[in-house]
Amino acid sequence: MYMKIKQLKEQGFKIRRIARKLGVSRTTVYKYLEKSPEEITEWMASTKTRVRKLDPYEMLIHTWLSEHPDLSASQIHDWLKERFPKLVVGDSTVRSYVKDLRNKYDIPKTEPKRVYQAIPDPPMGEQAQVDFGETKQKTSQGKVIKLYFISFVLSHSRYKYVEWLDRPFTTKDVIQAHEHVFQYYGGIPYELVYDQDSLLVVSENAGDLILTSEFQAYRDERKLKFFICRKADPESKGRIENVVGFVKKNFARNRVFQHIDKWNDDCLAWLERTGNGNVHNTTKKRPAEVFKLEKQHLRPITKKISITSIASSITRTVRKDNTIMYESNRYSVPLGTYEINKEVIIEVTDGNRLVIREQSDGPIIADHLISTEKGKLIQATQHMRDRSKGIPAYIATVSEGFEDKETATAFLEEIQQRYPRYVRDQLKMVLKASQSVDQAIRNEALSECVKRGLYSATEFRDVVAFVQRQHPSDSDQTAASEEIKTLHYVDPALLNTKAETRELDRYLNVLKEGVTV
């Protein structure tokens, strides 16, 4: 290493180029250049005889590596800290020591290897593979922005298509890209192979895949046949994985971004010139030449589909702390938005604004400036609960329903003193109980609570129910009388009929005269 660094420096290489070429840090290059050959010799000799910090644990680490050859240095570091809490050692020290032990005792790191098998190319027009990618590019102003692309490749001819955006793709963008690639190919492949992207697939569902509503509608309209790869299985669509890497390394790397339209135009020119124009390493043919034959085997486009009605939607699940995750940051939504498995719709507008809605066509519930950092909490002021200002306003609102507002306010403030932690729940219960009855009952219930020293929302609710039972309304009485029914039906008019009565003297006179009535 010392001789290589010296030789490269004498050849005129700069420190950064030397470090990059040899795969070491610039600090290491500076350290070696500062030493003379004699100093390097002495230093190397000292490293062979010095005692290393992990030497007392050599046999223990050797035992772990012998029993578990697939152990990583970070696992060994964790096991050492678990068994020896007082041991303080850096990650790099453990990595270096484990590497030396593997070499010393010939214990190579074993990892389970997947067995691959070459698969013949499908027939012409049979299959296309689809995948997404992203890159970071420098702009003409010297800034760094993130670009996103979707790529397609015909599995037989390797004929490619790429489309870029300067913001994350939505379902509508994906559908639009499909329409563009079908026009570019002049036909539709009989099968499309996808990864399990959230823009397309909602759930794996044990094989019975559930697609997003927009993409399912598009699939039915175009009568597309899908094959969705299993999670964490990029090898099952190796052709498109190679295309994504090819686009990043051959087209995008070190290219300066000016405008998204020009970027897409340049990419189409690159596809014609290089992506589809060069000889493919595997097939040893030019994709553009093979595509001339494959194009004839594609399913024809019989109609043009309008996608203007398809909603542009990306969903995110609301977390318990009333936030959503986007690009490794947390963005707040109004308190109370969280429900189990609740999803909201997010949109990226103007390239740097994150708009959140509960429904795709509903009102905006949150609007944030997108952060370029990672692991940050972006929280709007109106989404934070100001308890010092909120409770007095809440008390004023509840007391408005009572005739004696001063007594009501004092009553509610006493509840706040007794239940500071649950004051919002208490006030909510008082408000609900008072709104369920007329003002006279709620006023009487308030007086009874104050008179008897009952300062609790549950007690106020019970008193309201008691007072209501003591003062049934006319409507309640009418309703009760209507519920009474006789055993045998009798005309209600007869129940109110009174028999005609006569004076007793008239009957006595009749008897005296002997007249039969």
Short mmCIF file of C-alpha atoms in Angstrom, two decimals:
data_model
loop_
_atom_site.label_atom_id
_atom_site.label_comp_id
_atom_site.label_asym_id
_atom_site.label_seq_id
_atom_site.Cartn_x
_atom_site.Cartn_y
_atom_site.Cartn_z
CA MET A 1 0.00 0.00 0.00
CA TYR A 2 2.81 2.38 0.91
CA MET A 3 4.65 1.74 -2.35
CA LYS A 4 1.46 2.13 -4.42
CA ILE A 5 0.66 5.47 -2.79
CA LYS A 6 4.23 6.71 -3.34
CA GLN A 7 4.20 5.66 -7.00
CA LEU A 8 0.86 7.29 -7.75
CA LYS A 9 1.93 10.50 -6.03
CA GLU A 10 5.14 10.59 -8.11
CA GLN A 11 3.03 10.10 -11.24
CA GLY A 12 1.16 13.31 -10.43
CA PHE A 13 -2.09 11.93 -9.05
CA LYS A 14 -3.92 14.10 -6.53
CA ILE A 15 -4.72 12.86 -3.03
CA ARG A 16 -8.42 12.40 -3.79
CA ARG A 17 -7.70 10.40 -6.96
CA ILE A 18 -5.20 8.19 -5.10
CA ALA A 19 -7.71 7.49 -2.32
CA ARG A 20 -10.46 6.67 -4.81
CA LYS A 21 -8.20 4.44 -6.93
CA LEU A 22 -6.91 2.42 -3.96
CA GLY A 23 -10.20 2.35 -2.06
CA VAL A 24 -8.86 4.06 1.07
CA SER A 25 -9.60 7.33 2.84
CA ARG A 26 -7.68 10.53 2.15
CA THR A 27 -6.55 10.49 5.80
CA THR A 28 -4.80 7.17 5.17
CA VAL A 29 -3.07 8.57 2.08
CA TYR A 30 -1.82 11.61 4.03
CA LYS A 31 -0.62 9.36 6.87
CA TYR A 32 1.44 7.16 4.53
CA LEU A 33 2.91 10.10 2.61
CA GLU A 34 4.14 11.72 5.82
CA LYS A 35 6.27 8.67 6.69
CA SER A 36 9.64 7.72 5.29
CA PRO A 37 10.40 4.10 4.22
CA GLU A 38 12.31 3.56 7.48
CA GLU A 39 9.38 4.82 9.59
CA ILE A 40 6.97 2.60 7.71
CA THR A 41 9.21 -0.43 8.35
CA GLU A 42 9.38 0.31 12.09
CA TRP A 43 5.64 0.93 12.26
CA MET A 44 4.82 -2.35 10.49
CA ALA A 45 7.11 -4.23 12.87
CA SER A 46 5.39 -2.66 15.88
CA THR A 47 1.94 -3.68 14.66
CA LYS A 48 3.01 -7.33 14.68
CA THR A 49 4.20 -7.28 18.27
CA ARG A 50 1.75 -4.90 19.96
CA VAL A 51 -1.12 -6.16 22.10
CA ARG A 52 -4.51 -5.49 20.58
CA LYS A 53 -7.51 -4.48 22.66
CA LEU A 54 -9.53 -7.57 21.74
CA ASP A 55 -6.73 -10.09 22.21
CA PRO A 56 -8.12 -11.23 25.63
CA TYR A 57 -11.33 -12.21 23.80
CA GLU A 58 -9.64 -13.97 20.88
CA MET A 59 -10.62 -17.54 21.81
CA LEU A 60 -14.21 -16.52 22.55
CA ILE A 61 -14.58 -14.78 19.19
CA HIS A 62 -12.85 -17.72 17.48
CA THR A 63 -15.40 -20.08 19.05
CA TRP A 64 -18.29 -17.93 17.83
CA LEU A 65 -16.89 -17.81 14.31
CA SER A 66 -16.25 -21.55 14.24
CA GLU A 67 -19.81 -22.37 15.33
CA HIS A 68 -21.44 -19.66 13.23
CA PRO A 69 -19.33 -18.83 10.15
CA ASP A 70 -22.02 -16.43 8.90
CA LEU A 71 -21.68 -14.11 11.92
CA SER A 72 -21.10 -10.47 11.02
CA ALA A 73 -18.69 -8.17 12.85
CA SER A 74 -21.61 -6.04 14.08
CA GLN A 75 -23.23 -9.13 15.67
CA ILE A 76 -19.98 -10.03 17.38
CA HIS A 77 -19.69 -6.45 18.65
CA ASP A 78 -23.20 -6.68 20.11
CA TRP A 79 -22.49 -10.05 21.76
CA LEU A 80 -19.33 -8.64 23.34
CA LYS A 81 -21.24 -5.66 24.76
CA GLU A 82 -23.94 -8.01 26.06
CA ARG A 83 -21.45 -10.21 27.95
CA PHE A 84 -18.96 -7.49 28.89
CA PRO A 85 -20.88 -4.24 29.52
CA LYS A 86 -17.72 -2.38 30.60
CA LEU A 87 -15.89 -3.12 27.35
CA VAL A 88 -15.62 0.00 25.18
CA VAL A 89 -14.46 -0.65 21.63
CA GLY A 90 -15.22 0.94 18.28
CA ASP A 91 -17.01 -0.68 15.35
CA SER A 92 -14.01 -0.37 13.06
CA THR A 93 -11.76 -2.05 15.63
CA VAL A 94 -14.11 -5.04 15.84
CA ARG A 95 -14.38 -5.28 12.06
CA SER A 96 -10.63 -5.23 11.62
CA TYR A 97 -10.06 -7.78 14.38
CA VAL A 98 -12.73 -10.19 13.05
CA LYS A 99 -11.27 -9.89 9.56
CA ASP A 100 -7.80 -10.78 10.85
CA LEU A 101 -9.15 -13.74 12.84
CA ARG A 102 -10.90 -15.11 9.77
CA ASN A 103 -7.65 -14.92 7.84
CA LYS A 104 -5.61 -16.34 10.73
CA TYR A 105 -7.83 -19.37 11.33
CA ASP A 106 -9.10 -19.69 7.74
CA ILE A 107 -12.79 -19.16 8.62
CA PRO A 108 -14.41 -17.64 5.53
CA LYS A 109 -17.74 -15.96 5.98
CA THR A 110 -20.45 -18.21 4.59
CA GLU A 111 -23.74 -16.89 3.29
CA PRO A 112 -26.67 -18.84 1.86
CA LYS A 113 -26.37 -18.74 -1.88
CA ARG A 114 -29.27 -18.80 -4.25
CA VAL A 115 -29.02 -21.18 -7.17
CA TYR A 116 -29.82 -19.48 -10.45
CA GLN A 117 -30.91 -21.05 -13.69
CA ALA A 118 -30.90 -19.48 -17.12
CA ILE A 119 -34.39 -19.02 -18.53
CA PRO A 120 -34.97 -18.93 -22.27
CA ASP A 121 -36.29 -15.69 -23.69
CA PRO A 122 -40.08 -15.66 -24.00
CA PRO A 123 -41.63 -15.53 -27.48
CA MET A 124 -41.77 -12.23 -29.31
CA GLY A 125 -44.36 -9.82 -27.92
CA GLU A 126 -45.10 -12.10 -24.98
CA GLN A 127 -43.65 -10.16 -22.01
CA ALA A 128 -42.41 -6.77 -20.82
CA GLN A 129 -40.90 -5.98 -17.42
CA VAL A 130 -41.47 -2.74 -15.50
CA ASP A 131 -39.63 -1.09 -12.61
CA PHE A 132 -38.92 2.27 -10.97
CA GLY A 133 -35.67 4.04 -10.14
CA GLU A 134 -34.36 7.34 -8.83
CA THR A 135 -31.15 9.35 -9.07
CA LYS A 136 -29.63 12.51 -7.64
CA GLN A 137 -28.45 15.00 -10.24
CA LYS A 138 -26.65 18.32 -10.16
CA THR A 139 -28.47 21.24 -11.75
CA SER A 140 -26.97 24.01 -13.84
CA GLN A 141 -27.21 26.20 -10.70
CA GLY A 142 -25.03 23.77 -8.73
CA LYS A 143 -27.88 22.36 -6.62
CA VAL A 144 -28.66 18.67 -6.18
CA ILE A 145 -32.18 17.40 -6.90
CA LYS A 146 -33.77 13.96 -6.95
CA LEU A 147 -35.24 12.62 -10.19
CA TYR A 148 -37.57 9.63 -10.58
CA PHE A 149 -38.04 7.35 -13.58
CA ILE A 150 -40.08 4.36 -14.73
CA SER A 151 -38.52 1.94 -17.19
CA PHE A 152 -39.89 -0.77 -19.49
CA VAL A 153 -38.11 -3.51 -21.43
CA LEU A 154 -39.44 -6.13 -23.85
CA SER A 155 -38.07 -9.45 -22.58
CA HIS A 156 -37.31 -10.90 -26.01
CA SER A 157 -35.69 -8.03 -27.92
CA ARG A 158 -34.52 -6.01 -24.84
CA TYR A 159 -36.09 -2.92 -26.42
CA LYS A 160 -36.30 -0.25 -23.70
CA TYR A 161 -38.37 2.80 -22.79
CA VAL A 162 -37.74 5.30 -19.95
CA GLU A 163 -39.80 8.21 -18.66
CA TRP A 164 -38.65 10.74 -16.02
CA LEU A 165 -40.31 13.07 -13.47
CA ASP A 166 -38.85 15.63 -11.08
CA ARG A 167 -41.27 14.46 -8.34
CA PRO A 168 -42.48 11.06 -7.08
CA PHE A 169 -44.77 9.13 -9.39
CA THR A 170 -48.49 8.94 -8.69
CA THR A 171 -50.86 6.25 -9.93
CA LYS A 172 -52.03 8.62 -12.65
CA ASP A 173 -48.42 9.17 -13.76
CA VAL A 174 -47.84 5.40 -13.94
CA ILE A 175 -50.94 4.91 -16.09
CA GLN A 176 -49.89 7.80 -18.32
CA ALA A 177 -46.44 6.23 -18.73
CA HIS A 178 -48.08 2.95 -19.78
CA GLU A 179 -50.03 4.75 -22.47
CA HIS A 180 -46.82 6.44 -23.67
CA VAL A 181 -44.85 3.18 -23.82
CA PHE A 182 -47.64 1.42 -25.73
CA GLN A 183 -47.54 4.24 -28.28
CA TYR A 184 -43.72 4.03 -28.33
CA TYR A 185 -43.84 0.26 -28.96
CA GLY A 186 -46.81 0.49 -31.30
CA GLY A 187 -48.59 -2.28 -29.42
CA ILE A 188 -49.20 -3.96 -26.05
CA PRO A 189 -47.27 -6.97 -24.66
CA TYR A 190 -49.40 -9.92 -23.59
CA GLU A 191 -47.92 -9.96 -20.06
CA LEU A 192 -46.43 -7.24 -17.82
CA VAL A 193 -44.11 -8.09 -14.91
CA TYR A 194 -44.06 -5.71 -11.92
CA ASP A 195 -42.55 -5.34 -8.50
CA GLN A 196 -44.89 -4.95 -5.52
CA ASP A 197 -45.00 -1.17 -5.67
CA SER A 198 -47.53 0.67 -3.47
CA LEU A 199 -48.76 2.63 -6.48
CA LEU A 200 -49.98 -0.60 -8.04
CA VAL A 201 -50.49 -3.20 -5.31
CA VAL A 202 -52.38 -2.65 -2.05
CA SER A 203 -51.87 -6.13 -0.58
CA GLU A 204 -50.23 -9.41 -1.56
CA ASN A 205 -53.24 -11.22 -0.03
CA ALA A 206 -51.68 -14.70 -0.18
CA GLY A 207 -51.45 -14.57 -3.95
CA ASP A 208 -54.85 -12.99 -4.67
CA LEU A 209 -53.34 -9.57 -5.25
CA ILE A 210 -55.38 -6.48 -4.43
CA LEU A 211 -54.54 -3.59 -6.77
CA THR A 212 -55.15 0.09 -6.20
CA SER A 213 -58.59 1.11 -7.42
CA GLU A 214 -57.23 3.37 -10.19
CA PHE A 215 -54.80 0.77 -11.53
CA GLN A 216 -57.40 -2.01 -11.31
CA ALA A 217 -59.77 0.10 -13.40
CA TYR A 218 -57.01 0.74 -15.95
CA ARG A 219 -56.10 -2.95 -16.04
CA ASP A 220 -59.72 -3.89 -16.74
CA GLU A 221 -60.02 -1.21 -19.41
CA ARG A 222 -56.86 -2.32 -21.25
CA LYS A 223 -57.38 -6.04 -20.45
CA LEU A 224 -53.79 -6.35 -19.24
CA LYS A 225 -52.32 -9.57 -17.89
CA PHE A 226 -50.10 -8.99 -14.83
CA PHE A 227 -47.39 -10.95 -13.07
CA ILE A 228 -46.39 -9.45 -9.71
CA CYS A 229 -43.03 -10.54 -8.28
CA ARG A 230 -42.80 -11.63 -4.67
CA LYS A 231 -41.38 -9.21 -2.11
CA ALA A 232 -37.58 -8.93 -1.83
CA ASP A 233 -37.11 -10.97 -5.01
CA PRO A 234 -35.50 -8.68 -7.61
CA GLU A 235 -33.86 -11.65 -9.37
CA SER A 236 -37.24 -12.73 -10.75
CA LYS A 237 -37.17 -9.70 -13.06
CA GLY A 238 -33.47 -9.50 -13.81
CA ARG A 239 -33.87 -7.93 -17.25
CA ILE A 240 -35.49 -4.75 -15.93
CA GLU A 241 -33.12 -4.62 -12.93
CA ASN A 242 -30.24 -4.48 -15.40
CA VAL A 243 -32.03 -1.73 -17.35
CA VAL A 244 -32.46 0.39 -14.19
CA GLY A 245 -28.75 0.08 -13.42
CA PHE A 246 -27.86 0.79 -17.06
CA VAL A 247 -29.96 3.99 -17.06
CA LYS A 248 -28.35 5.20 -13.85
CA LYS A 249 -24.75 4.47 -14.82
CA ASN A 250 -24.72 5.14 -18.55
CA PHE A 251 -27.27 7.92 -19.04
CA ALA A 252 -27.76 9.76 -15.73
CA ARG A 253 -24.34 9.65 -14.09
CA ASN A 254 -22.56 13.05 -14.15
CA ARG A 255 -25.22 14.54 -16.46
CA VAL A 256 -26.30 18.10 -15.56
CA PHE A 257 -30.05 18.64 -15.16
CA GLN A 258 -31.64 21.72 -16.69
CA HIS A 259 -35.34 21.01 -17.24
CA ILE A 260 -37.45 17.86 -17.04
CA ASP A 261 -38.68 18.16 -20.64
CA LYS A 262 -35.15 18.46 -22.00
CA TRP A 263 -34.07 15.62 -19.71
CA ASN A 264 -36.75 13.32 -21.21
CA ASP A 265 -35.81 14.38 -24.74
CA ASP A 266 -32.15 13.62 -24.04
CA CYS A 267 -33.12 10.24 -22.59
CA LEU A 268 -35.13 9.30 -25.69
CA ALA A 269 -32.16 10.28 -27.85
CA TRP A 270 -29.90 8.15 -25.62
CA LEU A 271 -32.27 5.20 -26.01
CA GLU A 272 -32.12 5.47 -29.78
CA ARG A 273 -28.36 5.99 -29.81
CA THR A 274 -27.18 3.67 -27.02
CA GLY A 275 -29.90 2.00 -24.97
CA ASN A 276 -31.52 0.34 -27.98
CA GLY A 277 -28.81 1.02 -30.56
CA ASN A 278 -25.82 -0.82 -29.08
CA VAL A 279 -25.29 -4.57 -29.25
CA HIS A 280 -26.71 -6.28 -26.15
CA ASN A 281 -24.12 -8.20 -24.10
CA THR A 282 -26.34 -11.27 -23.66
CA THR A 283 -28.21 -11.57 -26.96
CA LYS A 284 -25.32 -10.19 -29.05
CA LYS A 285 -27.90 -8.35 -31.13
CA ARG A 286 -29.07 -4.77 -31.37
CA PRO A 287 -32.43 -4.38 -29.57
CA ALA A 288 -33.63 -1.90 -32.22
CA GLU A 289 -33.10 -4.45 -35.00
CA VAL A 290 -34.79 -7.33 -33.14
CA PHE A 291 -37.67 -5.04 -32.18
CA LYS A 292 -38.58 -4.53 -35.85
CA LEU A 293 -39.61 -8.19 -35.88
CA GLU A 294 -41.06 -8.31 -32.37
CA LYS A 295 -43.28 -5.29 -33.01
CA GLN A 296 -45.39 -7.38 -35.36
CA HIS A 297 -46.23 -9.81 -32.52
CA LEU A 298 -47.53 -7.20 -30.03
CA ARG A 299 -51.23 -6.94 -29.31
CA PRO A 300 -52.62 -4.03 -31.31
CA ILE A 301 -53.97 -0.88 -29.63
CA THR A 302 -57.65 -0.91 -30.55
CA LYS A 303 -58.74 2.25 -28.75
CA LYS A 304 -57.41 5.33 -27.03
CA ILE A 305 -58.10 5.65 -23.30
CA SER A 306 -58.69 8.97 -21.54
CA ILE A 307 -57.19 9.09 -18.06
CA THR A 308 -58.20 12.62 -17.10
CA SER A 309 -60.76 11.25 -14.65
CA ILE A 310 -58.24 9.08 -12.81
CA ALA A 311 -57.27 10.60 -9.46
CA SER A 312 -53.63 11.34 -8.80
CA SER A 313 -53.12 9.58 -5.50
CA ILE A 314 -50.43 8.30 -3.18
CA THR A 315 -51.67 6.90 0.11
CA ARG A 316 -50.00 6.93 3.50
CA THR A 317 -51.16 5.37 6.78
CA VAL A 318 -51.74 7.79 9.66
CA ARG A 319 -49.59 6.89 12.66
CA LYS A 320 -50.71 6.96 16.30
CA ASP A 321 -48.94 10.28 16.89
CA ASN A 322 -51.01 11.87 14.08
CA THR A 323 -48.17 11.96 11.57
CA ILE A 324 -47.43 10.30 8.23
CA MET A 325 -44.09 9.11 6.84
CA TYR A 326 -42.77 10.57 3.60
CA GLU A 327 -39.18 10.33 2.32
CA SER A 328 -37.91 9.24 5.79
CA ASN A 329 -39.50 12.25 7.55
CA ARG A 330 -42.62 12.61 9.69
CA TYR A 331 -45.24 15.19 8.69
CA SER A 332 -48.05 16.19 11.07
CA VAL A 333 -51.78 16.02 10.44
CA PRO A 334 -54.47 17.61 12.65
CA LEU A 335 -54.99 15.99 16.05
CA GLY A 336 -57.78 13.43 15.94
CA THR A 337 -57.02 12.32 12.39
CA TYR A 338 -55.61 8.97 13.54
CA GLU A 339 -57.81 5.90 13.32
CA ILE A 340 -56.73 2.26 13.04
CA ASN A 341 -55.60 1.54 9.46
CA LYS A 342 -56.70 4.99 8.30
CA GLU A 343 -55.06 6.19 5.10
CA VAL A 344 -54.80 9.70 3.68
CA ILE A 345 -54.05 10.95 0.17
CA ILE A 346 -50.82 12.88 -0.39
CA GLU A 347 -49.80 14.96 -3.37
CA VAL A 348 -46.54 16.72 -4.20
CA THR A 349 -47.20 20.15 -5.68
CA ASP A 350 -44.78 22.74 -7.05
CA GLY A 351 -42.01 20.20 -6.52
CA ASN A 352 -41.55 21.07 -2.83
CA ARG A 353 -44.98 21.13 -1.15
CA LEU A 354 -46.63 18.09 0.45
CA VAL A 355 -50.44 18.35 0.39
CA ILE A 356 -52.50 15.92 2.49
CA ARG A 357 -56.20 15.13 2.08
CA GLU A 358 -58.50 12.58 3.71
CA GLN A 359 -60.24 12.02 0.35
CA SER A 360 -58.83 12.44 -3.14
CA ASP A 361 -61.34 15.21 -3.85
CA GLY A 362 -61.70 16.44 -0.27
CA PRO A 363 -60.39 19.56 1.45
CA ILE A 364 -56.70 19.96 2.33
CA ILE A 365 -56.05 19.00 5.97
CA ALA A 366 -52.29 19.69 5.93
CA ASP A 367 -49.78 21.50 3.72
CA HIS A 368 -46.04 21.21 4.45
CA LEU A 369 -42.80 22.32 2.86
CA ILE A 370 -40.93 19.11 1.98
CA SER A 371 -37.70 18.70 3.94
CA THR A 372 -34.51 17.61 2.18
CA GLU A 373 -33.15 16.13 5.43
CA LYS A 374 -33.85 12.72 6.94
CA GLY A 375 -35.43 11.70 10.24
CA LYS A 376 -37.06 15.09 10.87
CA LEU A 377 -40.47 15.92 12.37
CA ILE A 378 -42.20 18.61 10.30
CA GLN A 379 -45.10 19.88 12.39
CA ALA A 380 -47.54 22.70 11.62
CA THR A 381 -48.33 25.06 14.52
CA GLN A 382 -52.08 24.62 14.11
CA HIS A 383 -51.67 20.85 14.47
CA MET A 384 -50.19 21.18 17.96
CA ARG A 385 -52.54 21.32 20.96
CA ASP A 386 -52.09 24.53 22.98
CA ARG A 387 -53.50 23.37 26.32
CA SER A 388 -53.03 26.71 28.10
CA LYS A 389 -55.27 28.52 25.56
CA GLY A 390 -57.58 25.68 24.62
CA ILE A 391 -59.09 24.83 28.02
CA PRO A 392 -60.30 28.35 28.94
CA ALA A 393 -61.89 28.65 25.51
CA TYR A 394 -63.50 25.24 25.94
CA ILE A 395 -64.88 26.22 29.37
CA ALA A 396 -66.32 29.43 27.92
CA THR A 397 -68.02 27.46 25.16
CA VAL A 398 -69.63 24.95 27.57
CA SER A 399 -70.76 27.67 30.03
CA GLU A 400 -72.63 29.48 27.23
CA GLY A 401 -75.36 26.85 27.45
CA PHE A 402 -76.33 27.79 31.03
CA GLU A 403 -78.42 30.74 32.22
CA ASP A 404 -76.03 31.54 35.09
CA LYS A 405 -72.76 31.65 33.17
CA GLU A 406 -70.68 32.73 36.19
CA THR A 407 -71.83 29.76 38.27
CA ALA A 408 -71.28 27.44 35.30
CA THR A 409 -67.77 28.79 34.75
CA ALA A 410 -66.88 28.33 38.44
CA PHE A 411 -68.32 24.81 38.33
CA LEU A 412 -66.27 23.88 35.26
CA GLU A 413 -63.08 25.46 36.63
CA GLU A 414 -63.48 23.37 39.77
CA ILE A 415 -63.73 20.27 37.57
CA GLN A 416 -60.52 21.38 35.86
CA GLN A 417 -58.76 21.62 39.22
CA ARG A 418 -59.92 18.15 40.26
CA TYR A 419 -59.34 16.43 36.92
CA PRO A 420 -56.50 18.32 35.18
CA ARG A 421 -55.40 15.30 33.20
CA TYR A 422 -58.89 14.44 31.92
CA VAL A 423 -60.33 17.92 31.74
CA ARG A 424 -61.11 17.72 28.02
CA ASP A 425 -63.00 14.46 28.46
CA GLN A 426 -64.86 15.94 31.45
CA LEU A 427 -65.86 19.07 29.53
CA LYS A 428 -66.95 17.02 26.55
CA MET A 429 -69.21 14.91 28.79
CA VAL A 430 -70.76 17.98 30.46
CA LEU A 431 -71.43 19.56 27.07
CA LYS A 432 -73.05 16.40 25.72
CA ALA A 433 -75.27 15.96 28.81
CA SER A 434 -76.39 19.60 28.83
CA GLN A 435 -77.22 19.59 25.11
CA SER A 436 -79.47 16.54 25.49
CA VAL A 437 -82.06 18.43 27.63
CA ASP A 438 -83.73 21.83 27.66
CA GLN A 439 -82.21 24.79 29.50
CA ALA A 440 -84.46 24.58 32.58
CA ILE A 441 -83.36 21.05 33.36
CA ARG A 442 -79.67 21.76 32.80
CA ASN A 443 -79.87 24.88 35.02
CA GLU A 444 -81.56 22.91 37.81
CA ALA A 445 -78.98 20.14 37.48
CA LEU A 446 -76.17 22.70 37.75
CA SER A 447 -77.72 24.20 40.91
CA GLU A 448 -78.07 20.75 42.49
CA CYS A 449 -74.43 19.86 41.71
CA VAL A 450 -73.12 23.12 43.19
CA LYS A 451 -75.44 22.82 46.23
CA ARG A 452 -74.33 19.24 46.97
CA GLY A 453 -70.64 19.73 46.01
CA LEU A 454 -70.75 17.33 43.07
CA TYR A 455 -67.89 18.44 40.81
CA SER A 456 -67.62 15.69 38.23
CA ALA A 457 -68.93 15.24 34.70
CA THR A 458 -70.34 11.79 35.47
CA GLU A 459 -72.18 13.13 38.53
CA PHE A 460 -73.52 16.06 36.51
CA ARG A 461 -74.78 13.63 33.87
CA ASP A 462 -76.54 11.52 36.54
CA VAL A 463 -78.14 14.59 38.12
CA VAL A 464 -79.40 15.71 34.69
CA ALA A 465 -81.02 12.29 34.21
CA PHE A 466 -82.59 12.45 37.71
CA VAL A 467 -84.03 15.95 37.20
CA GLN A 468 -85.38 14.93 33.82
CA ARG A 469 -87.27 12.02 35.41
CA GLN A 470 -88.77 14.34 38.05
CA HIS A 471 -90.14 16.72 35.43
CA PRO A 472 -91.63 14.70 32.59
CA SER A 473 -92.82 16.89 29.77
CA ASP A 474 -96.38 17.01 28.33
CA SER A 475 -95.20 15.13 25.32
CA ASP A 476 -93.90 12.39 27.59
CA GLN A 477 -97.33 12.11 29.33
CA THR A 478 -99.17 12.04 26.01
CA ALA A 479 -96.84 9.36 24.77
CA ALA A 480 -97.38 7.34 27.95
CA SER A 481 -101.18 7.52 27.68
CA GLU A 482 -101.06 6.47 24.06
CA GLU A 483 -99.18 3.37 25.04
CA ILE A 484 -102.05 2.12 27.35
CA LYS A 485 -104.34 -0.33 25.55
CA THR A 486 -107.45 -2.14 26.81
CA LEU A 487 -107.64 -5.90 26.90
CA HIS A 488 -110.68 -5.98 24.57
CA TYR A 489 -111.12 -3.27 22.02
CA VAL A 490 -113.66 -0.62 22.99
CA ASP A 491 -114.46 2.56 21.13
CA PRO A 492 -112.59 5.33 23.02
CA ALA A 493 -115.71 7.57 22.73
CA LEU A 494 -117.70 5.13 24.90
CA LEU A 495 -115.18 5.35 27.70
CA ASN A 496 -116.07 9.05 28.13
CA THR A 497 -119.90 8.51 27.95
CA LYS A 498 -121.87 9.01 31.24
CA ALA A 499 -125.27 7.36 31.93
CA GLU A 500 -128.31 9.67 32.32
CA THR A 501 -129.46 10.05 36.03
CA ARG A 502 -132.86 11.07 37.53
CA GLU A 503 -133.96 12.40 40.90
CA LEU A 504 -134.96 9.74 43.51
CA ASP A 505 -138.37 11.44 44.29
CA ARG A 506 -139.57 10.69 40.76
CA TYR A 507 -139.11 6.96 41.28
CA LEU A 508 -140.95 7.10 44.68
CA ASN A 509 -143.97 8.83 43.15
CA VAL A 510 -144.17 6.21 40.45
CA LEU A 511 -144.15 3.42 43.00
CA LYS A 512 -146.96 5.06 45.01
CA GLU A 513 -149.18 5.33 41.99
CA GLY A 514 -148.49 1.70 41.07
CA VAL A 515 -147.45 2.59 37.58
CA THR A 516 -145.14 0.20 36.00
CA VAL A 517 -142.27 1.83 34.39
#
